[in-house]
Amino acid sequence: MDISSYTAEDFVLDPTFRRWVLQPNAASNLFWEDLLTKHPSRYMAANQARLIILQMNTKNKAHLSETEILGLWKGIEKKASGQAAIRQEKVVLLNSLTTFERHKPHSPSPAKIYQHFGFRVACVLVLSLGLGYLSGRILSKPPLPQVTAPSPVRYLTHTTVPGVKSYLTLSDGSQVVLNSGSELRYLENFGTGDRNVFLKGEAFFEVAEDSLRPFRVRSRNTTTTALGTSFNVKAYEGETVDVSLLSGKVAVNREGFPEAPVLLVPGEALKIDIEKARLVKSEFNPDRVIGWTKKRIVFQETPLLEAIRVLENWYGVQIRVINRSGERVLLSGKFQDETLENVLEGLKFSARFDYTIEKENVTIRFKNKSPQPMI
């Protein structure tokens, strides 16, 4: 362990140093004795940190002062000085105060510090018993809990591969249906602040009500805020960002847009065209928006590329298009828990294309005549 550049703050934040000051033992004393011997220039910073930790740990309760403890220690040493047998053996003292006393500037060399094995052990035992007795008489409150380092921040990530949907229950009780080819990331247990989730792809949310902690879905620089609400967010790369509200109320913010947040009421949807920097509010068909949560595919004048993305995610396939005309191709149709072959059969006559399916590879070949939208 390298403490050559430690400041007082570094020592205070070091969990092993705090444990040594508050709960010393033979192993920790030997460890820190050795470090301070190797780095005497860190003595002042370490001693400052020790005093800060002791002050934090004894706040609001009676305690012995530094002068009283040091005097008690020296008195015990003086009384025991005539009874110790000298041995050439390293001793670990059971109090961090003695370490700092011995490491003051111009203190004796490390070889002298570890002399008088029997004498030191006797001093330690007497001082430990004496302080324990006095503490029991003086302190009226139990010791404060040991200062521990903050727990590391941990995010949970749920990812769905094409062809698979996921049903999640978050720690606050909110329900989430994660569509195929999507990802949801959030702080474990949400902590004590707002409930923030980060979405790639599409998900349907039923938010547990909590007026003190707004629920925020962040997706492609768009933030949807709710309290107790059910809504759908679709934010696939290369497409518009769509927020559709079924119940409750949400506010939608878009980074870079000067307008105030857009408020939605049930039955309203907001379409964000990122390329054109345009926001459009409108009504929506719930069956089309959340049909996917009920194993239902609904195309309603859906652009070809979006429909291909839906089918690829839904069935876990790759679709290649051949002979596509320059005209815009729109697809319409409704399918309930159907196979990919049945869906393509339902679309091919009106859209005028043929198809082949070879395992995970699908080829759609448009006929020479320009395809017409399916009615």
Coordinates of N, CA, C and O in Angstrom, one line a residue, residues 27-146:
A27 N -2.9 -7.2 14.2 CA -2.5 -7.2 12.8 C -2.5 -5.7 12.2 O -1.6 -5.3 11.5
S28 N -3.6 -4.9 12.5 CA -3.7 -3.6 12.0 C -2.6 -2.7 12.6 O -2.0 -1.8 11.9
N29 N -2.2 -2.9 13.9 CA -1.1 -2.1 14.4 C 0.2 -2.4 13.8 O 1.0 -1.5 13.4
L30 N 0.5 -3.6 13.5 CA 1.7 -4.0 12.9 C 1.8 -3.4 11.5 O 2.8 -2.9 11.0
F31 N 0.6 -3.5 10.8 CA 0.5 -3.0 9.4 C 0.8 -1.5 9.3 O 1.7 -1.0 8.6
W32 N 0.1 -0.7 10.2 CA 0.3 0.8 10.1 C 1.6 1.2 10.8 O 2.2 2.3 10.4
E33 N 2.1 0.5 11.8 CA 3.4 0.8 12.4 C 4.5 0.7 11.2 O 5.3 1.6 11.1
D34 N 4.4 -0.3 10.4 CA 5.4 -0.5 9.4 C 5.3 0.6 8.3 O 6.3 1.1 7.9
L35 N 4.0 1.0 8.0 CA 3.8 2.0 6.9 C 4.4 3.4 7.4 O 5.0 4.1 6.7
L36 N 4.1 3.8 8.7 CA 4.5 5.0 9.2 C 6.0 5.1 9.4 O 6.7 6.1 9.3
T37 N 6.6 3.9 9.7 CA 8.1 3.8 9.8 C 8.7 4.1 8.4 O 9.7 4.8 8.3
K38 N 8.1 3.5 7.4 CA 8.6 3.7 6.0 C 8.3 5.1 5.4 O 9.1 5.6 4.6
H39 N 7.3 5.8 5.9 CA 6.9 7.1 5.4 C 6.8 8.1 6.5 O 5.6 8.5 6.9
P40 N 7.8 8.4 7.2 CA 7.7 9.4 8.4 C 7.1 10.7 8.0 O 6.6 11.4 8.8
S41 N 7.2 11.1 6.7 CA 6.7 12.4 6.3 C 5.2 12.5 6.3 O 4.6 13.5 6.3
R42 N 4.6 11.3 6.4 CA 3.1 11.3 6.5 C 2.6 11.3 7.9 O 1.3 11.2 8.1
Y43 N 3.4 11.4 8.9 CA 3.0 11.3 10.3 C 2.0 12.4 10.6 O 0.9 12.2 11.2
M44 N 2.3 13.7 10.2 CA 1.4 14.8 10.6 C 0.0 14.6 10.0 O -1.0 14.8 10.7
A45 N 0.0 14.3 8.7 CA -1.3 14.1 8.1 C -2.1 12.9 8.7 O -3.3 13.0 8.9
A46 N -1.4 11.8 9.0 CA -2.1 10.7 9.6 C -2.6 11.0 11.0 O -3.7 10.6 11.4
N47 N -1.8 11.8 11.8 CA -2.3 12.2 13.1 C -3.5 13.1 13.1 O -4.4 13.0 13.9
Q48 N -3.5 14.0 12.1 CA -4.7 14.9 12.0 C -5.9 14.1 11.6 O -7.0 14.3 12.2
A49 N -5.7 13.1 10.7 CA -6.9 12.2 10.4 C -7.4 11.4 11.6 O -8.6 11.3 11.7
R50 N -6.4 10.9 12.4 CA -6.8 10.2 13.6 C -7.7 11.0 14.5 O -8.7 10.6 15.0
L51 N -7.3 12.3 14.7 CA -8.1 13.2 15.6 C -9.4 13.5 15.0 O -10.4 13.5 15.8
I52 N -9.5 13.6 13.7 CA -10.8 13.9 13.1 C -11.8 12.7 13.3 O -12.9 12.8 13.6
I53 N -11.2 11.5 13.0 CA -12.0 10.3 13.2 C -12.5 10.1 14.6 O -13.7 9.7 14.8
L54 N -11.6 10.3 15.6 CA -12.0 10.2 17.0 C -13.1 11.2 17.3 O -14.0 10.9 18.1
Q55 N -13.0 12.4 16.8 CA -13.9 13.5 17.1 C -15.3 13.1 16.5 O -16.3 13.3 17.2
M56 N -15.3 12.6 15.3 CA -16.6 12.1 14.7 C -17.2 11.0 15.5 O -18.4 10.9 15.6
N57 N -16.4 10.1 15.9 CA -16.9 8.9 16.6 C -17.4 9.1 18.0 O -18.1 8.3 18.6
T58 N -17.0 10.2 18.6 CA -17.3 10.5 20.0 C -18.2 11.7 20.2 O -18.3 12.3 21.3
K59 N -18.8 12.2 19.1 CA -19.6 13.4 19.1 C -20.8 13.2 20.0 O -21.4 12.2 20.0
N60 N -21.1 14.2 20.8 CA -22.3 14.2 21.7 C -22.2 13.2 22.9 O -23.2 12.8 23.4
K61 N -21.0 12.8 23.3 CA -20.9 11.9 24.5 C -19.6 12.2 25.2 O -18.6 12.7 24.6
A62 N -19.6 12.0 26.5 CA -18.5 12.3 27.3 C -17.3 11.4 26.9 O -17.5 10.2 26.6
H63 N -16.1 11.9 27.0 CA -14.9 11.1 26.6 C -13.6 11.7 27.3 O -13.6 12.9 27.7
L64 N -12.6 10.9 27.3 CA -11.3 11.4 27.9 C -10.6 12.2 26.8 O -10.7 11.9 25.6
S65 N -10.0 13.3 27.3 CA -9.2 14.2 26.4 C -7.9 13.5 26.0 O -7.5 12.5 26.6
E66 N -7.3 14.1 24.9 CA -6.0 13.6 24.5 C -5.0 13.6 25.6 O -4.2 12.7 25.8
T67 N -5.0 14.8 26.3 CA -4.0 14.9 27.4 C -4.2 13.9 28.5 O -3.3 13.3 29.0
E68 N -5.5 13.6 28.8 CA -5.8 12.7 29.9 C -5.4 11.2 29.5 O -4.8 10.5 30.3
I69 N -5.7 10.9 28.2 CA -5.3 9.5 27.8 C -3.8 9.4 27.7 O -3.2 8.4 28.2
L70 N -3.1 10.4 27.2 CA -1.6 10.4 27.1 C -1.0 10.3 28.5 O -0.1 9.5 28.8
G71 N -1.6 11.1 29.5 CA -1.0 11.0 30.8 C -1.2 9.7 31.5 O -0.3 9.2 32.2
L72 N -2.4 9.1 31.3 CA -2.7 7.8 31.8 C -1.7 6.8 31.2 O -1.2 5.9 32.0
W73 N -1.5 6.8 30.0 CA -0.6 5.9 29.3 C 0.8 6.0 29.9 O 1.5 5.1 30.2
K74 N 1.3 7.3 30.0 CA 2.7 7.5 30.5 C 2.8 7.0 32.0 O 3.8 6.5 32.4
G75 N 1.8 7.3 32.8 CA 1.8 6.8 34.2 C 1.9 5.3 34.3 O 2.6 4.8 35.1
I76 N 1.1 4.6 33.4 CA 1.2 3.2 33.5 C 2.5 2.7 33.1 O 3.1 1.7 33.7
E77 N 3.1 3.3 32.0 CA 4.4 2.9 31.6 C 5.5 3.1 32.7 O 6.3 2.2 32.9
K78 N 5.4 4.2 33.4 CA 6.3 4.5 34.5 C 6.2 3.4 35.6 O 7.2 3.0 36.1
K79 N 5.0 3.1 36.0 CA 4.8 2.1 37.0 C 5.3 0.7 36.6 O 5.8 -0.1 37.5
A80 N 5.2 0.4 35.4 CA 5.5 -1.0 34.9 C 7.0 -1.1 34.5 O 7.5 -2.1 34.1
S81 N 7.7 0.1 34.5 CA 9.1 0.1 33.9 C 10.1 -0.8 34.6 O 11.0 -1.3 34.1
G82 N 9.9 -1.0 35.9 CA 10.8 -1.9 36.7 C 10.5 -3.3 36.6 O 11.2 -4.1 37.3
Q83 N 9.4 -3.7 35.9 CA 9.0 -5.1 36.0 C 9.2 -5.8 34.7 O 8.8 -7.0 34.6
A84 N 9.7 -5.2 33.6 CA 9.7 -5.8 32.3 C 11.1 -6.5 32.1 O 12.1 -5.9 32.4
A85 N 11.0 -7.6 31.4 CA 12.2 -8.3 31.0 C 12.5 -7.9 29.6 O 11.6 -8.0 28.7
I86 N 13.8 -7.5 29.3 CA 14.1 -7.1 27.9 C 14.3 -8.3 27.0 O 15.1 -9.2 27.4
R87 N 13.7 -8.2 25.8 CA 13.8 -9.3 24.9 C 13.9 -8.6 23.5 O 13.3 -7.6 23.2
Q88 N 14.8 -9.2 22.6 CA 14.9 -8.7 21.2 C 13.8 -9.3 20.4 O 14.1 -10.2 19.6
E89 N 12.6 -8.8 20.5 CA 11.5 -9.3 19.7 C 10.5 -8.2 19.4 O 10.3 -7.3 20.2
K90 N 9.9 -8.2 18.2 CA 9.0 -7.1 17.7 C 7.6 -7.3 18.5 O 7.1 -8.4 18.6
V91 N 7.0 -6.2 19.0 CA 5.8 -6.2 19.7 C 4.8 -5.3 19.0 O 5.1 -4.2 18.5
V92 N 3.5 -5.7 18.9 CA 2.5 -4.9 18.4 C 1.6 -4.3 19.5 O 1.1 -5.1 20.3
L93 N 1.6 -3.0 19.6 CA 0.8 -2.3 20.6 C -0.7 -2.2 20.2 O -0.9 -2.0 19.0
L94 N -1.6 -2.3 21.2 CA -3.0 -2.3 20.8 C -3.7 -1.0 21.0 O -4.8 -0.9 21.4
N95 N -3.0 0.1 20.6 CA -3.6 1.5 20.7 C -2.9 2.3 19.7 O -1.7 2.5 19.7
S96 N -3.7 3.0 18.7 CA -3.1 3.8 17.7 C -2.4 5.0 18.3 O -1.5 5.6 17.6
L97 N -2.9 5.5 19.4 CA -2.3 6.7 20.0 C -0.8 6.5 20.3 O 0.0 7.4 20.0
T98 N -0.4 5.3 20.7 CA 1.0 5.1 21.0 C 1.9 5.1 19.8 O 3.0 5.5 19.8
T99 N 1.3 4.7 18.7 CA 2.0 4.7 17.4 C 2.4 6.1 17.0 O 3.5 6.4 16.6
F100 N 1.4 7.1 17.2 CA 1.7 8.5 16.8 C 2.6 9.1 17.8 O 3.4 10.0 17.4
E101 N 2.6 8.8 19.0 CA 3.5 9.3 20.0 C 4.9 8.9 19.7 O 5.8 9.7 19.8
R102 N 5.1 7.7 19.3 CA 6.4 7.2 19.0 C 7.0 7.7 17.6 O 8.2 7.8 17.4
H103 N 6.0 8.2 16.7 CA 6.5 8.6 15.4 C 6.5 10.2 15.3 O 6.6 10.7 14.3
K104 N 6.5 10.9 16.5 CA 6.7 12.3 16.5 C 8.1 12.6 15.9 O 9.0 11.8 16.0
P105 N 8.3 13.9 15.4 CA 9.6 14.2 14.9 C 10.7 14.0 16.0 O 10.4 14.3 17.2
H106 N 11.9 13.5 15.6 CA 13.0 13.3 16.5 C 12.7 12.1 17.5 O 13.3 12.0 18.6
S107 N 11.7 11.2 17.1 CA 11.5 10.1 18.0 C 12.6 9.1 17.8 O 13.4 9.1 16.9
P108 N 12.7 8.2 18.8 CA 13.8 7.2 18.7 C 13.6 6.3 17.5 O 12.6 6.3 16.8
S109 N 14.7 5.6 17.1 CA 14.7 4.8 15.9 C 13.8 3.6 16.1 O 13.4 3.2 17.2
P110 N 13.3 3.0 15.0 CA 12.4 1.9 15.1 C 13.0 0.7 15.9 O 12.2 0.0 16.6
A111 N 14.3 0.5 15.9 CA 14.8 -0.6 16.7 C 14.5 -0.4 18.2 O 14.2 -1.3 18.9
K112 N 14.6 0.9 18.7 CA 14.3 1.1 20.1 C 12.9 1.0 20.4 O 12.5 0.7 21.5
I113 N 12.0 1.3 19.4 CA 10.6 1.3 19.7 C 10.1 -0.1 20.1 O 9.2 -0.2 20.9
Y114 N 10.7 -1.1 19.5 CA 10.2 -2.4 19.7 C 10.9 -3.2 20.8 O 10.9 -4.4 20.9
Q115 N 11.6 -2.5 21.7 CA 12.2 -3.2 22.9 C 11.3 -3.4 24.0 O 10.2 -2.8 24.0
H116 N 11.7 -4.2 25.0 CA 11.0 -4.4 26.2 C 9.6 -5.1 26.0 O 8.6 -4.5 26.2
F117 N 9.7 -6.3 25.5 CA 8.5 -7.1 25.1 C 7.5 -7.2 26.3 O 6.4 -6.8 26.3
G118 N 8.0 -7.7 27.4 CA 7.2 -7.9 28.6 C 6.6 -6.6 29.1 O 5.5 -6.5 29.5
F119 N 7.5 -5.6 29.1 CA 7.1 -4.3 29.6 C 5.9 -3.7 28.8 O 4.9 -3.2 29.3
R120 N 6.0 -3.8 27.5 CA 5.0 -3.2 26.6 C 3.7 -4.0 26.7 O 2.6 -3.4 26.7
V121 N 3.8 -5.3 26.8 CA 2.6 -6.1 26.9 C 1.8 -5.8 28.2 O 0.6 -5.6 28.2
A122 N 2.6 -5.6 29.3 CA 2.0 -5.3 30.5 C 1.3 -3.9 30.5 O 0.2 -3.8 30.9
C123 N 2.0 -3.0 29.8 CA 1.4 -1.6 29.7 C 0.1 -1.7 28.9 O -0.9 -1.1 29.2
V124 N 0.1 -2.5 27.8 CA -1.1 -2.6 27.0 C -2.2 -3.2 27.7 O -3.4 -2.7 27.7
L125 N -2.0 -4.2 28.5 CA -3.0 -4.9 29.2 C -3.6 -3.9 30.3 O -4.8 -3.8 30.5
V126 N -2.7 -3.3 31.0 CA -3.2 -2.4 32.1 C -4.0 -1.2 31.5 O -5.0 -0.8 32.0
L127 N -3.4 -0.6 30.4 CA -4.1 0.5 29.8 C -5.5 0.1 29.2 O -6.5 0.8 29.4
S128 N -5.5 -1.1 28.6 CA -6.8 -1.5 28.0 C -7.9 -1.7 29.1 O -9.0 -1.3 28.9
L129 N -7.4 -2.4 30.2 CA -8.4 -2.6 31.3 C -8.8 -1.3 31.9 O -10.0 -1.0 32.3
G130 N -7.8 -0.4 32.1 CA -8.1 0.9 32.7 C -9.1 1.8 31.9 O -10.1 2.3 32.4
L131 N -8.8 1.8 30.6 CA -9.7 2.6 29.7 C -11.0 2.0 29.6 O -12.1 2.7 29.5
G132 N -11.1 0.6 29.6 CA -12.4 0.0 29.5 C -13.2 0.3 30.7 O -14.4 0.5 30.6
Y133 N -12.6 0.3 31.9 CA -13.3 0.5 33.1 C -13.8 2.0 33.1 O -15.0 2.3 33.5
L134 N -12.9 2.9 32.8 CA -13.3 4.3 32.8 C -14.4 4.6 31.8 O -15.3 5.4 32.1
S135 N -14.3 4.0 30.6 CA -15.3 4.2 29.6 C -16.6 3.8 30.1 O -17.7 4.4 29.8
G136 N -16.7 2.6 30.7 CA -17.9 2.1 31.2 C -18.5 3.0 32.3 O -19.8 3.1 32.4
R137 N -17.7 3.7 33.1 CA -18.2 4.6 34.1 C -18.6 5.9 33.5 O -19.6 6.5 34.0
I138 N -17.9 6.4 32.5 CA -18.1 7.8 32.0 C -19.2 7.8 30.9 O -20.0 8.7 30.9
L139 N -19.1 6.9 30.0 CA -19.9 7.0 28.8 C -21.3 6.5 29.1 O -21.5 5.4 29.6
S140 N -22.3 7.3 28.8 CA -23.7 6.9 29.0 C -24.4 6.4 27.8 O -25.5 5.9 27.9
K141 N -23.8 6.6 26.6 CA -24.4 6.2 25.4 C -23.6 5.1 24.7 O -22.3 5.2 24.9
P142 N -24.1 4.2 24.0 CA -23.3 3.2 23.2 C -22.5 3.9 22.1 O -22.9 5.0 21.7
P143 N -21.4 3.3 21.7 CA -20.6 3.9 20.7 C -21.3 4.0 19.4 O -22.2 3.3 19.1
L144 N -21.0 5.1 18.7 CA -21.6 5.3 17.4 C -21.1 4.2 16.4 O -20.1 3.6 16.6
P145 N -21.9 3.9 15.4 CA -21.5 2.9 14.4 C -20.2 3.2 13.7 O -19.9 4.4 13.5
Q146 N -19.5 2.2 13.3 CA -18.2 2.5 12.6 C -18.5 3.2 11.3 O -19.4 2.9 10.6

